[in-house]
């Protein structure tokens, strides 16, 4: 089965009150773990490639790994998506390289410049059958080249104007999530009233949540038990994310949780088996840890099990 577009995925998700998990990939083991979970849960899935992942692994390598994954189980609908594309040129290169979805992130720009850049990408992508995600508002926190010291919540009326003028296919909104492992100092809060208003003003339109890792405390504890220093990390409670999935959010991004699962497993293995130096020995359980965590997300957060 070839790569698919988010169009059919999101239409079904919107109608069914669930979301599609968008999981960031960086290497073979992460892709295998995500795809293993998607196959076990019979769920559609989005493999996200950030600018940093393209630089680290190489776009060609990533696409060949995805090709191998599709051959392993052709029954799973898979989108390959550029996460936080910083420029028209990178979006163009991903579109030309076989991605079926790209995100152009102009959220740091003045409003009119964000519109112009997003429209430029949409005008290039749409004749080639590629989906375009954009972002309006700012998420606090740091993820690779994306950094903001403050939240700028998405304005509902501006969202309507932005979608109309750019032609973007889905919109990442800022309602209180944030990038990285340190999302909340106090009690976690998401602005569901704002989300509901945006959804009402853009009926049937797919929204996206970035910065939506839950930072499972068992992985934080495991990292720290075996020499890590991941203190005070706190994510978005899973019940809040599941609620958002029934309010027009069709795509939920997960990156930090994958990193934590992988790293916690490797730390534990190397501490318990100091004689081992074969990468396969510690990457195999790490791959399984990613698969188990992603399967949990698909079942309990996205609600997309059995939707493939």
Coordinates of C-alpha atoms in Angstrom, one line a residue:
X1 CA 0.0 0.0 0.0
X2 CA 1.5 3.4 -0.9
X3 CA 1.6 6.3 1.5
X4 CA -1.8 8.0 2.0
X5 CA -3.0 11.6 2.5
X6 CA -4.4 12.8 5.9
X7 CA -7.6 13.8 4.0
X8 CA -9.4 10.5 4.4
X9 CA -7.9 9.8 7.9
X10 CA -9.0 13.2 9.3
X11 CA -12.5 13.0 7.8
X12 CA -13.1 9.7 9.5
X13 CA -11.4 10.8 12.7
X14 CA -13.6 14.0 12.9
X15 CA -16.8 12.1 12.3
X16 CA -15.8 9.4 14.8
X17 CA -14.6 11.6 17.6
X18 CA -11.0 10.3 17.7
X19 CA -7.6 11.5 16.6
X20 CA -4.7 10.1 14.6
X21 CA -1.4 9.9 16.5
X22 CA 1.5 11.7 14.8
X23 CA 4.7 10.2 16.2
X24 CA 8.2 11.7 15.5
X25 CA 10.7 9.4 14.0
X26 CA 14.5 9.6 14.0
X27 CA 15.9 6.1 13.3
X28 CA 15.0 2.6 12.3
X29 CA 14.1 1.3 15.8
X30 CA 11.6 4.2 16.4
X31 CA 9.9 3.6 13.0
X32 CA 9.7 -0.2 13.7
X33 CA 8.3 0.4 17.2
X34 CA 5.6 2.8 15.9
X35 CA 4.7 0.6 13.0
X36 CA 4.5 -2.5 15.2
X37 CA 2.1 -0.7 17.5
X38 CA 0.0 0.5 14.6
X39 CA -0.2 -3.0 13.2
X40 CA -1.1 -4.5 16.5
X41 CA -3.8 -1.9 17.1
X42 CA -5.0 -1.8 13.5
X43 CA -4.7 1.9 13.5
X44 CA -3.8 4.5 10.9
X45 CA -0.6 6.4 11.8
X46 CA 1.4 9.5 10.9
X47 CA 5.2 9.3 10.9
X48 CA 6.5 12.8 11.6
X49 CA 9.9 13.9 10.4
X50 CA 11.3 17.1 11.9
X51 CA 14.0 19.3 10.4
X52 CA 16.4 17.9 13.0
X53 CA 15.5 14.3 12.0
X54 CA 16.1 15.1 8.3
X55 CA 19.5 16.5 9.2
X56 CA 20.3 13.6 11.6
X57 CA 19.2 10.6 9.5
X58 CA 18.8 12.0 6.0
X59 CA 15.6 12.2 4.2
X60 CA 16.5 9.4 1.8
X61 CA 17.3 7.0 4.6
X62 CA 14.0 7.8 6.4
X63 CA 11.9 7.3 3.3
X64 CA 13.6 4.0 2.6
X65 CA 12.8 2.8 6.1
X66 CA 9.2 3.9 5.7
X67 CA 9.1 2.0 2.4
X68 CA 10.3 -1.1 4.2
X69 CA 7.7 -0.7 6.9
X70 CA 4.9 -0.4 4.3
X71 CA 6.1 -3.7 2.7
X72 CA 6.0 -5.4 6.1
X73 CA 2.3 -4.5 6.7
X74 CA 0.6 -2.9 3.7
X75 CA -2.8 -2.8 5.6
X76 CA -1.8 0.1 7.8
X77 CA -2.6 3.6 6.3
X78 CA 0.5 5.7 6.8
X79 CA 1.2 9.4 6.2
X80 CA 4.7 10.8 6.2
X81 CA 4.6 14.4 7.5
X82 CA 7.2 17.2 7.8
X83 CA 6.9 18.5 11.3
X84 CA 7.6 22.3 11.9
X85 CA 9.0 23.0 8.4
X86 CA 10.9 26.3 8.8
X87 CA 10.9 27.4 5.2
X88 CA 9.2 27.1 1.8
X89 CA 12.4 25.4 0.5
X90 CA 12.3 22.6 3.0
X91 CA 8.6 22.0 2.4
X92 CA 9.2 21.9 -1.3
X93 CA 12.0 19.4 -0.9
X94 CA 9.8 17.2 1.2
X95 CA 6.9 17.4 -1.2
X96 CA 9.2 16.5 -4.1
X97 CA 10.8 13.7 -2.0
X98 CA 7.5 11.9 -1.5
X99 CA 6.0 13.3 1.7
X100 CA 2.2 13.3 1.7
X101 CA 1.9 16.1 4.2
X102 CA 4.0 19.1 5.3
X103 CA 3.7 21.6 8.0
X104 CA 4.9 25.1 7.4
X105 CA 5.5 26.9 10.7
X106 CA 5.3 30.6 10.3
X107 CA 3.8 31.1 13.8
X108 CA 6.8 33.1 14.9
X109 CA 6.3 35.6 12.1
X110 CA 4.0 38.7 12.0
X111 CA 0.4 37.6 11.0
X112 CA 0.5 38.8 7.4
X113 CA 3.9 37.2 6.8
X114 CA 2.6 33.9 8.3
X115 CA -0.3 34.1 5.8
X116 CA 2.0 34.8 2.8
X117 CA 4.4 32.0 3.6
X118 CA 1.6 29.4 4.3
X119 CA -0.2 30.3 1.1
X120 CA 3.1 30.0 -0.9
X121 CA 3.5 26.4 0.5
X122 CA -0.2 25.6 -0.1
X123 CA 0.0 26.8 -3.7
X124 CA 3.0 24.5 -4.4
X125 CA 1.6 21.5 -2.4
X126 CA -2.0 21.3 -3.6
X127 CA -1.4 20.7 -7.3
X128 CA 0.9 17.8 -6.2
X129 CA -1.8 16.3 -3.9
X130 CA 0.1 17.1 -0.7
X131 CA -1.7 18.2 2.5
X132 CA -0.6 21.4 4.3
X133 CA -0.7 22.0 8.0
X134 CA 0.0 25.5 9.4
X135 CA 0.2 27.0 12.9
X136 CA -1.5 30.1 14.4
X137 CA -0.4 31.1 17.9
X138 CA 2.7 30.1 19.8
X139 CA 3.5 27.2 22.1
X140 CA 5.9 27.9 25.0
X141 CA 8.9 25.6 25.3
X142 CA 11.6 24.3 23.1
X143 CA 11.6 21.6 20.4
X144 CA 14.7 21.6 18.2
X145 CA 14.7 25.0 16.3
X146 CA 11.2 25.9 17.6
X147 CA 11.4 28.0 20.8
X148 CA 9.1 30.4 22.6
X149 CA 9.3 31.9 26.1
X150 CA 5.5 32.5 26.2
X151 CA 2.2 31.2 25.1
X152 CA 0.3 33.1 22.5
X153 CA -3.2 31.5 22.4
X154 CA -4.9 31.1 19.0
X155 CA -7.6 33.8 18.4
X156 CA -10.7 32.1 17.0
X157 CA -11.7 34.9 14.6
X158 CA -8.2 35.1 13.3
X159 CA -8.1 31.3 12.8
X160 CA -11.1 31.6 10.4
X161 CA -9.5 34.5 8.5
X162 CA -6.1 32.6 8.3
X163 CA -7.7 29.4 7.0
X164 CA -9.7 31.2 4.4
X165 CA -6.8 33.3 3.1
X166 CA -4.1 30.6 3.1
X167 CA -6.0 27.5 2.0
X168 CA -4.2 25.4 4.6
X169 CA -5.8 22.0 5.1
X170 CA -5.4 21.7 8.9
X171 CA -4.4 24.1 11.7
X172 CA -2.3 23.7 14.8
X173 CA -3.8 25.7 17.6
X174 CA -2.4 27.0 20.8
X175 CA -4.7 26.2 23.8
X176 CA -2.1 25.6 26.5
X177 CA 0.0 22.7 25.4
X178 CA 3.8 23.3 25.1
X179 CA 6.9 21.7 23.6
X180 CA 9.4 19.7 25.5
X181 CA 9.2 17.7 28.8
X182 CA 8.5 20.6 31.1
X183 CA 5.0 21.7 30.1
X184 CA 3.4 22.7 33.4
X185 CA 4.8 24.0 36.7
X186 CA 1.4 23.8 38.5
X187 CA -1.8 22.2 37.6
X188 CA -2.2 21.3 33.9
X189 CA -4.9 23.3 32.2
X190 CA -6.1 23.5 28.6
X191 CA -8.4 26.1 27.3
X192 CA -11.3 23.9 26.1
X193 CA -13.6 26.9 25.7
X194 CA -11.2 28.4 23.2
X195 CA -10.9 25.0 21.4
X196 CA -14.7 24.7 21.3
X197 CA -15.1 28.2 19.8
X198 CA -12.5 27.6 17.1
X199 CA -14.2 24.3 16.3
X200 CA -17.6 26.0 16.0
X201 CA -16.3 28.7 13.8
X202 CA -14.5 26.1 11.5
X203 CA -17.1 23.3 11.4
X204 CA -15.7 20.0 10.1
X205 CA -12.2 21.5 9.9
X206 CA -9.3 19.3 11.3
X207 CA -7.4 20.9 14.1
X208 CA -4.0 19.8 15.5
X209 CA -2.4 19.7 18.9
X210 CA 1.3 20.1 19.2
X211 CA 3.3 19.7 22.4
X212 CA 0.9 16.9 23.5
X213 CA 3.2 14.4 25.1
X214 CA 2.1 13.3 28.5
X215 CA 5.6 12.7 29.9
X216 CA 4.8 9.4 31.7
X217 CA 6.3 9.5 35.2
X218 CA 7.3 5.9 35.1
X219 CA 9.8 6.7 32.2
X220 CA 11.0 9.8 34.1
X221 CA 11.6 7.7 37.2
X222 CA 13.3 5.0 35.2
X223 CA 15.6 7.5 33.6
X224 CA 16.5 9.1 36.9
X225 CA 16.9 5.7 38.7
X226 CA 19.7 4.8 36.2
X227 CA 21.6 8.1 36.2
X228 CA 19.3 10.5 34.4
X229 CA 18.6 14.0 35.6
X230 CA 15.1 14.6 34.2
X231 CA 13.7 16.5 37.2
X232 CA 10.3 18.1 37.3
X233 CA 9.2 17.0 33.9
X234 CA 5.4 17.2 33.5
X235 CA 3.2 16.7 30.5
X236 CA -0.5 16.9 29.4
X237 CA -2.8 14.5 31.2
X238 CA -4.0 11.8 28.8
X239 CA -7.7 12.4 29.7
X240 CA -7.4 16.0 28.5
X241 CA -6.0 14.9 25.2
X242 CA -8.7 12.3 24.7
X243 CA -11.3 15.0 25.4
X244 CA -9.7 17.3 22.7
X245 CA -10.0 14.4 20.2
X246 CA -13.7 14.7 20.4
X247 CA -13.7 18.5 19.8
X248 CA -12.3 18.8 16.3
X249 CA -8.7 17.8 17.0
X250 CA -7.8 15.1 14.4
X251 CA -4.1 15.0 14.9
X252 CA -2.1 14.8 18.2
X253 CA 1.7 15.1 18.2
X254 CA 3.9 12.9 20.3
X255 CA 7.7 13.2 20.5
X256 CA 9.0 13.6 24.0
X257 CA 7.3 10.4 25.2
X258 CA 9.1 8.4 22.5
X259 CA 12.4 9.8 23.5
X260 CA 11.8 9.1 27.2
X261 CA 10.6 5.5 26.6
X262 CA 13.6 4.8 24.4
X263 CA 16.2 6.4 26.7
X264 CA 14.8 4.9 29.9
X265 CA 15.0 1.4 28.4
X266 CA 18.6 1.9 27.2
X267 CA 19.7 3.4 30.5
X268 CA 18.2 0.5 32.4
X269 CA 19.6 -2.2 30.1
X270 CA 23.2 -0.8 30.2
X271 CA 23.1 -0.4 34.0
X272 CA 21.9 -3.9 34.5
X273 CA 24.2 -5.4 31.8
X274 CA 27.5 -3.5 32.1
X275 CA 29.3 -6.2 30.2
X276 CA 27.2 -5.6 27.0
X277 CA 28.4 -3.5 24.2
X278 CA 26.3 -4.9 21.3
X279 CA 23.9 -2.1 20.2
X280 CA 21.4 -4.8 19.1
X281 CA 21.2 -6.0 22.7
X282 CA 20.0 -2.7 24.1
X283 CA 18.1 -1.3 21.1
X284 CA 15.8 -4.4 20.9
X285 CA 14.2 -3.7 24.3
X286 CA 14.2 0.0 23.5
X287 CA 12.3 -0.6 20.3
X288 CA 9.8 -2.7 22.3
X289 CA 9.4 0.1 24.8
X290 CA 8.5 2.5 22.0
X291 CA 6.0 0.0 20.6
X292 CA 4.3 -0.5 24.0
X293 CA 4.1 3.2 24.7
X294 CA 2.7 4.0 21.2
X295 CA 0.2 1.2 21.4
X296 CA -1.0 2.7 24.7
X297 CA -1.4 6.1 23.1
X298 CA -3.3 4.7 20.2
X299 CA -5.7 2.9 22.5
X300 CA -6.2 5.3 25.3
X301 CA -5.4 8.8 23.9
X302 CA -6.1 8.8 20.2
X303 CA -9.0 6.3 20.3
X304 CA -7.9 5.1 16.8
X305 CA -7.6 1.3 17.5
X306 CA -9.4 -0.7 14.8
X307 CA -9.8 2.3 12.5
X308 CA -7.2 1.1 9.8

